[in-house]
PDB file of C-alpha atoms in Angstrom:
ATOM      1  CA  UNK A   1      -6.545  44.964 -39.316  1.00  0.00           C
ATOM      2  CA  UNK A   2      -3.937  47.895 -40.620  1.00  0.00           C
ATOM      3  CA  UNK A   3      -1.418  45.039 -41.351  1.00  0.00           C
ATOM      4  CA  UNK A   4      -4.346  42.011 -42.922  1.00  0.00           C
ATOM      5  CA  UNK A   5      -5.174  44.909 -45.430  1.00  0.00           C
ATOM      6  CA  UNK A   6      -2.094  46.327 -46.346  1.00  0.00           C
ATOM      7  CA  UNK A   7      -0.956  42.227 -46.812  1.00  0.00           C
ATOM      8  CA  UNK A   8      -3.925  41.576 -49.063  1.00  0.00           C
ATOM      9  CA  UNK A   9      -3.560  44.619 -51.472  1.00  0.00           C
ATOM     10  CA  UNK A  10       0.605  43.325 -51.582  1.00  0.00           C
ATOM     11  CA  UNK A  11      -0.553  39.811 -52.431  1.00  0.00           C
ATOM     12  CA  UNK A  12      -3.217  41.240 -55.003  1.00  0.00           C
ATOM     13  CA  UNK A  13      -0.295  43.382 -56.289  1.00  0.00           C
ATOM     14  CA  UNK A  14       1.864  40.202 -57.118  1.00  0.00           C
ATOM     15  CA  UNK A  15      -0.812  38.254 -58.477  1.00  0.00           C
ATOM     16  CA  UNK A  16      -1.431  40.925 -60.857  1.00  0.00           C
ATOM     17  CA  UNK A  17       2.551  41.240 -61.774  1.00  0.00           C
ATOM     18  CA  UNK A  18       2.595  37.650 -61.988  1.00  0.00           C
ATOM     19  CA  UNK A  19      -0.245  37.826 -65.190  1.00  0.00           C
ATOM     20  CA  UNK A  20       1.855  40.689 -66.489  1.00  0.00           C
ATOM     21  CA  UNK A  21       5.262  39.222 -66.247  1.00  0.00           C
ATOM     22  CA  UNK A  22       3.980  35.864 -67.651  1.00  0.00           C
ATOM     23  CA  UNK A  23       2.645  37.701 -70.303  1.00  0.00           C
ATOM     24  CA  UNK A  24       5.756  39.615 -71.385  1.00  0.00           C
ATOM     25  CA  UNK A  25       7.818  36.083 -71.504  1.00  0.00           C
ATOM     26  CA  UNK A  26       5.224  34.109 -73.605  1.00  0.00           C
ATOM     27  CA  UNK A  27       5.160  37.315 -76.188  1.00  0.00           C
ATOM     28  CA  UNK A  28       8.966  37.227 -76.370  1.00  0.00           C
ATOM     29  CA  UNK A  29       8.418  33.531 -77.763  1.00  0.00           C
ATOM     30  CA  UNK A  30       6.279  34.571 -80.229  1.00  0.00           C
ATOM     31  CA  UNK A  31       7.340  37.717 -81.261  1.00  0.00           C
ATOM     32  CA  UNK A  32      10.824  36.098 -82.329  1.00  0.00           C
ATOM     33  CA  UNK A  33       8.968  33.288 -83.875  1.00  0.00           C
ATOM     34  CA  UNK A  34       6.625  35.344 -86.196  1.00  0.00           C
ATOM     35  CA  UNK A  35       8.255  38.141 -86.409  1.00  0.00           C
ATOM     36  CA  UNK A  36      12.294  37.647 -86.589  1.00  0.00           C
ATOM     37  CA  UNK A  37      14.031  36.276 -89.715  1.00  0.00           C
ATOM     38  CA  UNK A  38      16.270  33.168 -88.666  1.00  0.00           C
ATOM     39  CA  UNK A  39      19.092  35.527 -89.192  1.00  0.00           C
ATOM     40  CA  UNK A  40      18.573  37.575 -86.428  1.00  0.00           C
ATOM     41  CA  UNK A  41      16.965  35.592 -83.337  1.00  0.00           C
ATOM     42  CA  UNK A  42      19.797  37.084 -81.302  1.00  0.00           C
ATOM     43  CA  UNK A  43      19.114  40.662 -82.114  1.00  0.00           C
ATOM     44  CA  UNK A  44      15.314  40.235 -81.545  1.00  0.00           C
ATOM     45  CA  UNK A  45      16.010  38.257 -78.183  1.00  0.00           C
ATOM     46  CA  UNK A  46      18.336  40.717 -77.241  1.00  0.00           C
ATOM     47  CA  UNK A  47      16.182  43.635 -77.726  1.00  0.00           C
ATOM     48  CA  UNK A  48      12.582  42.030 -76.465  1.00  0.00           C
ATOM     49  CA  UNK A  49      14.633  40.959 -73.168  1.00  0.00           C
ATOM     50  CA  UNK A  50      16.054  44.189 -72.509  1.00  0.00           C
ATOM     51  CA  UNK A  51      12.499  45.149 -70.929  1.00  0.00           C
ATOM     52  CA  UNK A  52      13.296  44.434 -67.554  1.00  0.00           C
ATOM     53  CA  UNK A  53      16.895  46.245 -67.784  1.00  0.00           C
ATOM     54  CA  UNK A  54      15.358  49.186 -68.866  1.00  0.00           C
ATOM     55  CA  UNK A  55      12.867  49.564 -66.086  1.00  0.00           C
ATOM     56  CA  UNK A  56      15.722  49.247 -63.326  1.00  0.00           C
ATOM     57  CA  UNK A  57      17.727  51.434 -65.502  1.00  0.00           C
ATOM     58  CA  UNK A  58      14.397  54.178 -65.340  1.00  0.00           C
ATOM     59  CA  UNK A  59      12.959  52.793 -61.720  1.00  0.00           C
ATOM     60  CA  UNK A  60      16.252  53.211 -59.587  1.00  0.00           C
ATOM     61  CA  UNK A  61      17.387  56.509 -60.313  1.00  0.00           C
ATOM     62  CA  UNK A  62      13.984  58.122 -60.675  1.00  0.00           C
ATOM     63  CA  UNK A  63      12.603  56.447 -57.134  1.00  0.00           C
ATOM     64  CA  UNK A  64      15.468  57.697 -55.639  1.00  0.00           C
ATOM     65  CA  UNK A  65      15.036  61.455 -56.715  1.00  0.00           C
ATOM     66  CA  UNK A  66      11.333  61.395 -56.230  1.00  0.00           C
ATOM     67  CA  UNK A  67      11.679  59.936 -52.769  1.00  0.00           C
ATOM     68  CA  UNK A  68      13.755  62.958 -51.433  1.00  0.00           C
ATOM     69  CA  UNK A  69      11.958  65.658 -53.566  1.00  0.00           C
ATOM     70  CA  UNK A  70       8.991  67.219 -52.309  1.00  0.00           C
ATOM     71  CA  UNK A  71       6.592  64.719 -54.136  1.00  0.00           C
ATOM     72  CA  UNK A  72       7.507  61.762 -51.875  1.00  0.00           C
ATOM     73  CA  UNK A  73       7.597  58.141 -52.081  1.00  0.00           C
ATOM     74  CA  UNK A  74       3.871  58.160 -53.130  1.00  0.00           C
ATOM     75  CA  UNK A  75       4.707  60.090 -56.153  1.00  0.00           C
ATOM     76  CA  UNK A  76       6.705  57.023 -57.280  1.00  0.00           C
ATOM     77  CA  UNK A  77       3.830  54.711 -57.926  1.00  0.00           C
ATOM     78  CA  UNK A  78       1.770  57.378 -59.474  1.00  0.00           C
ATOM     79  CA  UNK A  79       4.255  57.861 -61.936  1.00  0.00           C
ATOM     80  CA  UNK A  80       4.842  54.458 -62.929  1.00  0.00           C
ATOM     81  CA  UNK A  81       1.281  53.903 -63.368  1.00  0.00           C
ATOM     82  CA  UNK A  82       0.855  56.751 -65.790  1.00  0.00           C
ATOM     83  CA  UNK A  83       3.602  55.278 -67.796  1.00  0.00           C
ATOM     84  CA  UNK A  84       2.211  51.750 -67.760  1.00  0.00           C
ATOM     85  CA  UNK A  85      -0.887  53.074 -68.543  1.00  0.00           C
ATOM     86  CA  UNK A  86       0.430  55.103 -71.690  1.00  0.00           C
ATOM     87  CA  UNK A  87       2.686  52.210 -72.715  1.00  0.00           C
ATOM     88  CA  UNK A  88      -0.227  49.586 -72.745  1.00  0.00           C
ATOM     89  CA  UNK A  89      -2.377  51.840 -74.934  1.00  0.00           C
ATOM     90  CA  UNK A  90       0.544  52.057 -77.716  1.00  0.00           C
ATOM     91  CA  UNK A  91       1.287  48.270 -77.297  1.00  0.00           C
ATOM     92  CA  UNK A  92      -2.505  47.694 -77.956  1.00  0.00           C
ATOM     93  CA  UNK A  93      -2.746  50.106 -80.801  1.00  0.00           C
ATOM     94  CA  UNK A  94       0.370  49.026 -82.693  1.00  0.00           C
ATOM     95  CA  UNK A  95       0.630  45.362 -82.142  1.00  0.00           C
ATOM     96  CA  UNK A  96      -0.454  42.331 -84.760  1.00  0.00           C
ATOM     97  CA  UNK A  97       0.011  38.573 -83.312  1.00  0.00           C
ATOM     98  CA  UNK A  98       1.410  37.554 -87.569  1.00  0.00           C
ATOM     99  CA  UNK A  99       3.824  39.841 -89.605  1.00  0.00           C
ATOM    100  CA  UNK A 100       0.990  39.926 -92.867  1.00  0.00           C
ATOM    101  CA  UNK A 101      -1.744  41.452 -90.523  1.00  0.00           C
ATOM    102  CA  UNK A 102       0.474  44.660 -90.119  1.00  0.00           C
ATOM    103  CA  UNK A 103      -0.853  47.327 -92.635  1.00  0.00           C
ATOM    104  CA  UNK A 104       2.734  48.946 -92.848  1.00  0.00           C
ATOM    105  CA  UNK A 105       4.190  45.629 -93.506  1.00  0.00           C
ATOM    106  CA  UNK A 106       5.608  45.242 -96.873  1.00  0.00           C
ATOM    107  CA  UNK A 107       5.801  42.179 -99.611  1.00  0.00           C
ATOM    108  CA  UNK A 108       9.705  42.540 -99.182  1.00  0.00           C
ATOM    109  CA  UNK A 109       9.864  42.867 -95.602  1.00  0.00           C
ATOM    110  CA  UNK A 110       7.615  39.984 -95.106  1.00  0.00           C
ATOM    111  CA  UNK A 111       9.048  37.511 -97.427  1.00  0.00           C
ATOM    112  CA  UNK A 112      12.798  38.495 -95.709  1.00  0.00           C
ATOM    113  CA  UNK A 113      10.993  37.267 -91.931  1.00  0.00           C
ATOM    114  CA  UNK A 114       9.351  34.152 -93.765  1.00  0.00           C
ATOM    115  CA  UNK A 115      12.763  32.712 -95.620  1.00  0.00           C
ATOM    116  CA  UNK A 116      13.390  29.502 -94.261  1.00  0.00           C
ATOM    117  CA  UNK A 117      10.452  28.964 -92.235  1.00  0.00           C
ATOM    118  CA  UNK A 118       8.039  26.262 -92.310  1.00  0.00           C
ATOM    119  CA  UNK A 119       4.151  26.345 -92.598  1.00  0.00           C
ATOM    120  CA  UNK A 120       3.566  24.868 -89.046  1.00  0.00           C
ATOM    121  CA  UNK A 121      -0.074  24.118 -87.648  1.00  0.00           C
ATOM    122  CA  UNK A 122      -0.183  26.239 -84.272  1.00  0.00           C
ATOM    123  CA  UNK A 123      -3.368  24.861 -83.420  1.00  0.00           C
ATOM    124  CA  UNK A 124      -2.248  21.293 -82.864  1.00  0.00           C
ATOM    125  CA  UNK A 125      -1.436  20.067 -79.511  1.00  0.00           C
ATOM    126  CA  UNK A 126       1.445  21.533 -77.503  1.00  0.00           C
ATOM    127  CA  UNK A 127       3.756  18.484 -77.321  1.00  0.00           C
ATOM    128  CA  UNK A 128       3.976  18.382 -73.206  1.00  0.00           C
ATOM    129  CA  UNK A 129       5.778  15.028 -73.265  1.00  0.00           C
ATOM    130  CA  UNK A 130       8.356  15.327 -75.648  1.00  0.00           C
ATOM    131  CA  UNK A 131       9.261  18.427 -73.872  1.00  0.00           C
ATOM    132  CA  UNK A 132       9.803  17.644 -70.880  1.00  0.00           C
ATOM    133  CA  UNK A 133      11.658  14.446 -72.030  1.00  0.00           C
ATOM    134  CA  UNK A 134      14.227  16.902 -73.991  1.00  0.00           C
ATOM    135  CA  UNK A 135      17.263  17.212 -72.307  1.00  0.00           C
ATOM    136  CA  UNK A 136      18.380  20.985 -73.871  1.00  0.00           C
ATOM    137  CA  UNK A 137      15.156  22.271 -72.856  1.00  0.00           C
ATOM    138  CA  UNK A 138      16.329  21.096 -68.998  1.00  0.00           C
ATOM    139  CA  UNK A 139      19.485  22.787 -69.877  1.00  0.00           C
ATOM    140  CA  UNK A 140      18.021  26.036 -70.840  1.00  0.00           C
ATOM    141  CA  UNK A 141      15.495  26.031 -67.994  1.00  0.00           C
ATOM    142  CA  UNK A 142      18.469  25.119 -65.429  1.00  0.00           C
ATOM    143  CA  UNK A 143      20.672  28.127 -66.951  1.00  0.00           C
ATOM    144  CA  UNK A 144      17.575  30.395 -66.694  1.00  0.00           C
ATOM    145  CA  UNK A 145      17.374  29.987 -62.788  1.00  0.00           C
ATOM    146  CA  UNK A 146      20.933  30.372 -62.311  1.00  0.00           C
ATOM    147  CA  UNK A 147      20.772  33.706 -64.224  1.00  0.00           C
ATOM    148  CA  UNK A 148      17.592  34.956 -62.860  1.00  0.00           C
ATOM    149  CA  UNK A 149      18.296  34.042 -59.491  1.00  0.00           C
ATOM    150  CA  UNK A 150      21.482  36.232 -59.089  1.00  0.00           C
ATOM    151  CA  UNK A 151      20.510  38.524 -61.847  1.00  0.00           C
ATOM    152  CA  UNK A 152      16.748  39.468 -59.269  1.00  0.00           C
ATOM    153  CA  UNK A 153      19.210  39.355 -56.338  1.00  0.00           C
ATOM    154  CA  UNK A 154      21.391  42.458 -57.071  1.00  0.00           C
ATOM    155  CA  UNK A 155      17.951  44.203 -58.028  1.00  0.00           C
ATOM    156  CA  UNK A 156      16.027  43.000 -54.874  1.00  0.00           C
ATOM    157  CA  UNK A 157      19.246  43.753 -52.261  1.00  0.00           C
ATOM    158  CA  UNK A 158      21.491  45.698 -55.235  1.00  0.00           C
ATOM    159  CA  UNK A 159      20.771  48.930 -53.368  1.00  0.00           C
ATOM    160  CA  UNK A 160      20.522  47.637 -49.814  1.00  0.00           C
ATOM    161  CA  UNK A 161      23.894  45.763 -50.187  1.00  0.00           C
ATOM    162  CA  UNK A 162      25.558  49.242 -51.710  1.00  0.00           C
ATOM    163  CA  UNK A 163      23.736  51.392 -48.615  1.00  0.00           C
ATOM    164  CA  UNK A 164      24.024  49.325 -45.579  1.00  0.00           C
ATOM    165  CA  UNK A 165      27.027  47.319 -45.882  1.00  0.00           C
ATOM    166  CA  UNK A 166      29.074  49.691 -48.541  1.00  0.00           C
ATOM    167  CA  UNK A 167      28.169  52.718 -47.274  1.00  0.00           C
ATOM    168  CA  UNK A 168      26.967  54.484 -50.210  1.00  0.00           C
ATOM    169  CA  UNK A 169      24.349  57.181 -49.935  1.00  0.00           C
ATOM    170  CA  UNK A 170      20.658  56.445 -50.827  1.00  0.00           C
ATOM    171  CA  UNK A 171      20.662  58.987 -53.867  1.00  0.00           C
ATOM    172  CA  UNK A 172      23.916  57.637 -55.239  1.00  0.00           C
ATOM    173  CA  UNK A 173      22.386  53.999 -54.895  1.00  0.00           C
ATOM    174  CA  UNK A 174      20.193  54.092 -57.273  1.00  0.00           C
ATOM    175  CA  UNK A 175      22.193  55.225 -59.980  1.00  0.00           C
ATOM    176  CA  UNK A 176      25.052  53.186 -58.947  1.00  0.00           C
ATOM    177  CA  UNK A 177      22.326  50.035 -59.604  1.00  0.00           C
ATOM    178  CA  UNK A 178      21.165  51.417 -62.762  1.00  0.00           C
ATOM    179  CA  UNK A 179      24.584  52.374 -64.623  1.00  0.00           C
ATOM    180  CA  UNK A 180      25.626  48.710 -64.422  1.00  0.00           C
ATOM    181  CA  UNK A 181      21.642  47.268 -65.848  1.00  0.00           C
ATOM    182  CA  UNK A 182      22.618  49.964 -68.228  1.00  0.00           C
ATOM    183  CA  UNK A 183      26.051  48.200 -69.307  1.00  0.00           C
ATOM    184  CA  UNK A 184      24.247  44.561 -68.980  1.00  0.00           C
ATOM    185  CA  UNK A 185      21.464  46.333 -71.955  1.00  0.00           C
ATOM    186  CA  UNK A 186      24.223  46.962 -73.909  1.00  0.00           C
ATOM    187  CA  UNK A 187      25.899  44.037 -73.389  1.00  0.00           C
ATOM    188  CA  UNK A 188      23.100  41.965 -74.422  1.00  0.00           C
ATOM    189  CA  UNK A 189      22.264  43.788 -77.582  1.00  0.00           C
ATOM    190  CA  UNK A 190      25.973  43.154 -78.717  1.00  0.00           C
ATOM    191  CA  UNK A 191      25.651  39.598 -77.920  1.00  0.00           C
ATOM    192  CA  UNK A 192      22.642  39.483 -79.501  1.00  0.00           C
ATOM    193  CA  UNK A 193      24.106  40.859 -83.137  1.00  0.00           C
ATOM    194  CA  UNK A 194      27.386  39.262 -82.705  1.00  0.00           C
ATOM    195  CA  UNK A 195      25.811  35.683 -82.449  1.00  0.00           C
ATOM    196  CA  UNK A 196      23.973  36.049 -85.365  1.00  0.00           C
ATOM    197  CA  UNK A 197      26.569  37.524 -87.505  1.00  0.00           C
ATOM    198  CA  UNK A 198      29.605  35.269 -86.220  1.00  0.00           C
ATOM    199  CA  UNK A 199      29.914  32.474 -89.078  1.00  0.00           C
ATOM    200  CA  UNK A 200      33.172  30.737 -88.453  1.00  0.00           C
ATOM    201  CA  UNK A 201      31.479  28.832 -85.817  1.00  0.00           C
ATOM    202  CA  UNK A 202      28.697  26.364 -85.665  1.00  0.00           C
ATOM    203  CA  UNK A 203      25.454  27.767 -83.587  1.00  0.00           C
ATOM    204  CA  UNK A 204      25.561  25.296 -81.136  1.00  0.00           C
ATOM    205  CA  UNK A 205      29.643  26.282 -80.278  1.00  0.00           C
ATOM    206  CA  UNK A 206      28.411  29.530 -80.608  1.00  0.00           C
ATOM    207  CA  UNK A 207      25.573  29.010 -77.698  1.00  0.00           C
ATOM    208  CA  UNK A 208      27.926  27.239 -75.401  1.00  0.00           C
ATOM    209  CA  UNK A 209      30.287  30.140 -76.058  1.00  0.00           C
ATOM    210  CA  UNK A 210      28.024  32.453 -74.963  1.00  0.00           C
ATOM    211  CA  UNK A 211      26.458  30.772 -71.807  1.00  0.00           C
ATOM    212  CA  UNK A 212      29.433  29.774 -70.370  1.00  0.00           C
ATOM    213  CA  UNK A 213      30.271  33.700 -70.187  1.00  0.00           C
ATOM    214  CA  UNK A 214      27.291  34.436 -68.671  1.00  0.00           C
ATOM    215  CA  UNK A 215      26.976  32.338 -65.846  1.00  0.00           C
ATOM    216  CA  UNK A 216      30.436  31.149 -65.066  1.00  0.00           C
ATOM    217  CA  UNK A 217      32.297  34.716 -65.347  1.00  0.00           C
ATOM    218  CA  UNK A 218      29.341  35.625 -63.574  1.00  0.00           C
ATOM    219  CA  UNK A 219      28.945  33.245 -61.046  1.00  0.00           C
ATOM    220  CA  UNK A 220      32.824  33.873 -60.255  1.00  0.00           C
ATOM    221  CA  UNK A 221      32.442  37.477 -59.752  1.00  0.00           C
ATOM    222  CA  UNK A 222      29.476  37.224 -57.302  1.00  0.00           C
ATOM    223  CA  UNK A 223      31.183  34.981 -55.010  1.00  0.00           C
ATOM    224  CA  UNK A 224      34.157  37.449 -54.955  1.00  0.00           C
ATOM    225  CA  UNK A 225      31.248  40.496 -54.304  1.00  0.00           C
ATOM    226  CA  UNK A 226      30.403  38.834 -50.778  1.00  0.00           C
ATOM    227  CA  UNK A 227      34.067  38.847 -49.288  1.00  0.00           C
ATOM    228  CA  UNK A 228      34.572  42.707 -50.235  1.00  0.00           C
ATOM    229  CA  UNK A 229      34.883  44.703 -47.069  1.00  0.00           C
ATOM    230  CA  UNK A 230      33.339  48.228 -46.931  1.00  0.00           C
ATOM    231  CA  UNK A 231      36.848  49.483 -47.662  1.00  0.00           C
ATOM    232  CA  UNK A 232      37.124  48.412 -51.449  1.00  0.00           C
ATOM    233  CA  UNK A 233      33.435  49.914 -52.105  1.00  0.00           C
ATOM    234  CA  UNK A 234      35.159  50.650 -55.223  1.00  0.00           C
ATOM    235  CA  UNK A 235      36.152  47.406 -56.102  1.00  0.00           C
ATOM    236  CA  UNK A 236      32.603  45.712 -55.032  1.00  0.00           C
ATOM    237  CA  UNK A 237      31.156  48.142 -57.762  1.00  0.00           C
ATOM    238  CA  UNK A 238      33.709  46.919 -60.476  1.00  0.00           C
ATOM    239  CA  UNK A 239      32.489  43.754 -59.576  1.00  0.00           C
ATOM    240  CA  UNK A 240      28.947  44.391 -59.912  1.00  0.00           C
ATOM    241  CA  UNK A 241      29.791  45.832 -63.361  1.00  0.00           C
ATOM    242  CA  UNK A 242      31.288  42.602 -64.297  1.00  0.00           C
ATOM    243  CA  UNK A 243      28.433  40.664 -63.288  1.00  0.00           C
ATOM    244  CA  UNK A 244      26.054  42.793 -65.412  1.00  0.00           C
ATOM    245  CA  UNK A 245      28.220  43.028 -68.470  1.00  0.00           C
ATOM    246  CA  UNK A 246      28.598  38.910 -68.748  1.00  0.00           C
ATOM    247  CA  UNK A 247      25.126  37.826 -67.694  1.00  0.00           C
ATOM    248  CA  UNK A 248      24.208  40.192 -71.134  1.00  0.00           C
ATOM    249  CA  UNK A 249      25.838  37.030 -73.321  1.00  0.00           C
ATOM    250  CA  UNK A 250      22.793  35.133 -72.056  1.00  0.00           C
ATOM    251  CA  UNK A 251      20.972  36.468 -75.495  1.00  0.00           C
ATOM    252  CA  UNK A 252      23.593  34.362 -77.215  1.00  0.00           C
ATOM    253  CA  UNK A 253      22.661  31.433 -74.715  1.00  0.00           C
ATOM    254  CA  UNK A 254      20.462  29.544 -73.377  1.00  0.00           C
ATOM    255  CA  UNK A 255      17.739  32.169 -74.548  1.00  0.00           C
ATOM    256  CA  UNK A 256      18.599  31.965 -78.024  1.00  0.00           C
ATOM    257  CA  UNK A 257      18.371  27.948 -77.738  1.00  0.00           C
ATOM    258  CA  UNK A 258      14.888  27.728 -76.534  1.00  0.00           C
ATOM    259  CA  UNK A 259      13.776  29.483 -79.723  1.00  0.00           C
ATOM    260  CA  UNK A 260      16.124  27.924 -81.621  1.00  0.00           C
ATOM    261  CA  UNK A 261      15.165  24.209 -80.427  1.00  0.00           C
ATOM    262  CA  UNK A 262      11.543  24.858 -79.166  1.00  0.00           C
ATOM    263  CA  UNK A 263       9.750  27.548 -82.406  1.00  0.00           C
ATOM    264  CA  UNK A 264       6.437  27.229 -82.335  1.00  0.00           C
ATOM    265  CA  UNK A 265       6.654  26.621 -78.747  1.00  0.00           C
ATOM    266  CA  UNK A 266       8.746  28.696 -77.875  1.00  0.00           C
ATOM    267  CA  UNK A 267       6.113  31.076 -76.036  1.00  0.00           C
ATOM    268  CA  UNK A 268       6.064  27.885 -73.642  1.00  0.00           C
ATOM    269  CA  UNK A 269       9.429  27.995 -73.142  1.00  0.00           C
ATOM    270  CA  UNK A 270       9.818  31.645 -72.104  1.00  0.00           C
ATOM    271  CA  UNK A 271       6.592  31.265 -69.478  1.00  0.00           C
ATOM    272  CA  UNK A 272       8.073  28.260 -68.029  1.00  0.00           C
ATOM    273  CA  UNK A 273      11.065  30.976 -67.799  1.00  0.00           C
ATOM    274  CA  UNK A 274       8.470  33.154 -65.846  1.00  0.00           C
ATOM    275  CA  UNK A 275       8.082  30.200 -63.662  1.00  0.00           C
ATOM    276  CA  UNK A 276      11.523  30.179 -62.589  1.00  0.00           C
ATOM    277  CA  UNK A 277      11.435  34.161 -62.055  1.00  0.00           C
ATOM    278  CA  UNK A 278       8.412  33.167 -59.739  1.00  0.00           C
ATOM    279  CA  UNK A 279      10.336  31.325 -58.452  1.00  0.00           C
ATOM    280  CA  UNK A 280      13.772  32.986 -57.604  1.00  0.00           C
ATOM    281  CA  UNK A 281      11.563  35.582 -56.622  1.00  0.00           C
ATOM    282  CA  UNK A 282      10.179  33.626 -53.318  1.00  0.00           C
ATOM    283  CA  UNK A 283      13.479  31.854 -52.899  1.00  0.00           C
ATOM    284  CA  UNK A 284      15.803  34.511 -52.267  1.00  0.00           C
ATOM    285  CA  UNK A 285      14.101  36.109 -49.301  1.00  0.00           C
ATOM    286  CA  UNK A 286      14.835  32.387 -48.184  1.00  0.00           C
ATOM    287  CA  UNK A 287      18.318  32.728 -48.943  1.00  0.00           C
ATOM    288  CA  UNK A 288      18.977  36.023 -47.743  1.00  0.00           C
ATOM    289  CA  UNK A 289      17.350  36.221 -43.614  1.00  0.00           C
ATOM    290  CA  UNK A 290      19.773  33.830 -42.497  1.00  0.00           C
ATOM    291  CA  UNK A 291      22.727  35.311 -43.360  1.00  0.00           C
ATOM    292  CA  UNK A 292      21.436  39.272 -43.187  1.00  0.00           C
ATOM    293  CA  UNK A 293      19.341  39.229 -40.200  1.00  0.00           C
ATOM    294  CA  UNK A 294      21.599  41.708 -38.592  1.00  0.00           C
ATOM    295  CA  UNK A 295      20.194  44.826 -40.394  1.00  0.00           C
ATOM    296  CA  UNK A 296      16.254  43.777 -38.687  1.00  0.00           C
ATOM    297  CA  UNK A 297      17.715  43.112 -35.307  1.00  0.00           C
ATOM    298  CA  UNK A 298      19.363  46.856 -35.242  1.00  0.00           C
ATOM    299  CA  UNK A 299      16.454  48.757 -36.437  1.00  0.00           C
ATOM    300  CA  UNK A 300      13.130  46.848 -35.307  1.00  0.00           C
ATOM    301  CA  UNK A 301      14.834  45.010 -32.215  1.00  0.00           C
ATOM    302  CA  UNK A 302      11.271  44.842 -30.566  1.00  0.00           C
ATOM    303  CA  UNK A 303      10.686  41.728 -33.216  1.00  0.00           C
ATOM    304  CA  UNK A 304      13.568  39.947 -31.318  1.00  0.00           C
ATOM    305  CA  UNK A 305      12.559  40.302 -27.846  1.00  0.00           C
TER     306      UNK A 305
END
């Protein structure tokens, strides 16, 4: 009965970050399309995106000192759900869906974010068919799994893979998880303003640029990560730092061409991107038991009898 509880209020939990996280996606869309001038889609990508960087960045290190301080694990949750809490209240407060609802928004400010832009009629039907007939928007959702997949895989298994099989201690863990999130943030933000303000080349050189970075310097360095005995810890945490640093181009990417290609729409774009979080986030449990399985057999070995 212990365990049917405890796996209905985990499965209530998801649902619930599931609405949340779909959320945050779809208001990336449309922040950048109501909000950002077409001059700087990369810097407003960059920084919108940066949310989930940030909490690893905040989540790892923290968890870790709570969980040995005298507060324990349960202190973790409480905390986070103060400062959810406090964050949703300022979100509510200071957020307007359109740029000329603001009161501090100014004539000049809002002309600058409306240059360029056409008048477009949100309420007419989302155009389902064309999209998923349109072959860059296959592109973009096909780059967004490969990048989310290994991107949630070094935060799901970052710190196992650094404690069990590294040998790094549990405190040290978390901040050796966070420095490199905190390297991919900065990474993205300078993608971000360098794609907008590189003019020598044409945006869509510029995009292909940018992606191929992120997933195939990327992709590289993870394969090298998983044939790094314990003995080059050192090395497996250059690698890591690699990883993070080149999967930050993505703001120059394929997330830059969804809003690029997709603008009104763009909000669909980004929550069929929550899709494929959903997604990597069920798959790579799949992924990872059959090759792992040895760290369960050691320490419950009464599941294997």
């Amino acid at each position: 009965m212990v365990v049917l509880n405890f796996t209905l209020i985990c499965m209530g939990t998801e649902y619930n970050e599931g609405v949340s996280f779909g959320a945050d996606f779809a208001a990336i869309g449309l922040i950048v399309v109501h909000w950002a001038s077409l001059k700087q889609h990369g810097f407003f990508i960059s920084l919108l995106s940066s949310f989930s960087q940030i909490s690893v960045m905040f989540t790892m290190p923290v968890a870790g000192e709570l969980c040995e301080s005298s507060l324990g694990w349960p202190s973790v949750y409480y905390v986070h759900a103060a400062l959810s809490g406090a964050l949703f209240t300022a979100w509510l407060y200071y957020y307007r869906n359109h740029p000329a609802n603001h009161p501090s928004m100014t004539e000049i400010e809002l002309e600058k974010i409306q240059r360029g832009k056409k008048d477009v009629d949100e309420k007419q039907p989302t155009p389902v068919k064309e999209i998923l007939k349109n072959h860059i928007m296959w592109s973009v959702w096909l780059s967004a799994f490969g990048e989310l997949m290994m991107s949630q895989f070094i935060v799901m298994y970052g710190p196992t893979y650094l404690n069990e099989v590294m040998g790094f201690g549990v405190a040290h863990t978390g901040y050796f998880v966070a420095v490199p999130r905190a390297m991919h943030l900065a990474f993205k933000i300078i993608s971000g303003i360098a794609s907008d303000r590189i003019q020598f080349l044409s945006e869509k050189t510029k995009m292909r640029i940018f992606n191929t970075i992120a997933l195939m310097v990327s992709g590289s360095f993870f394969c090298i990560l998983g044939f790094l005995p314990r003995e080059l810890s050192s090395y497996a945490l250059l690698s890591l730092l690699i990883i993070e640093c080149s999967t930050g181009f993505i703001c120059g990417g394929f997330y830059k061409c969804a809003t690029l290609v997709a603008r009104w729409v763009s909000d669909l774009y980004y929550m069929d991107g929550h899709a494929t979080f959903s997604l990597r986030t069920v798959t790579n449990p799949v992924h990872q038991v059959p090759v792992a399985v040895y760290r369960t057999t050691a320490r419950v070995p009464h599941l294997h009898a």
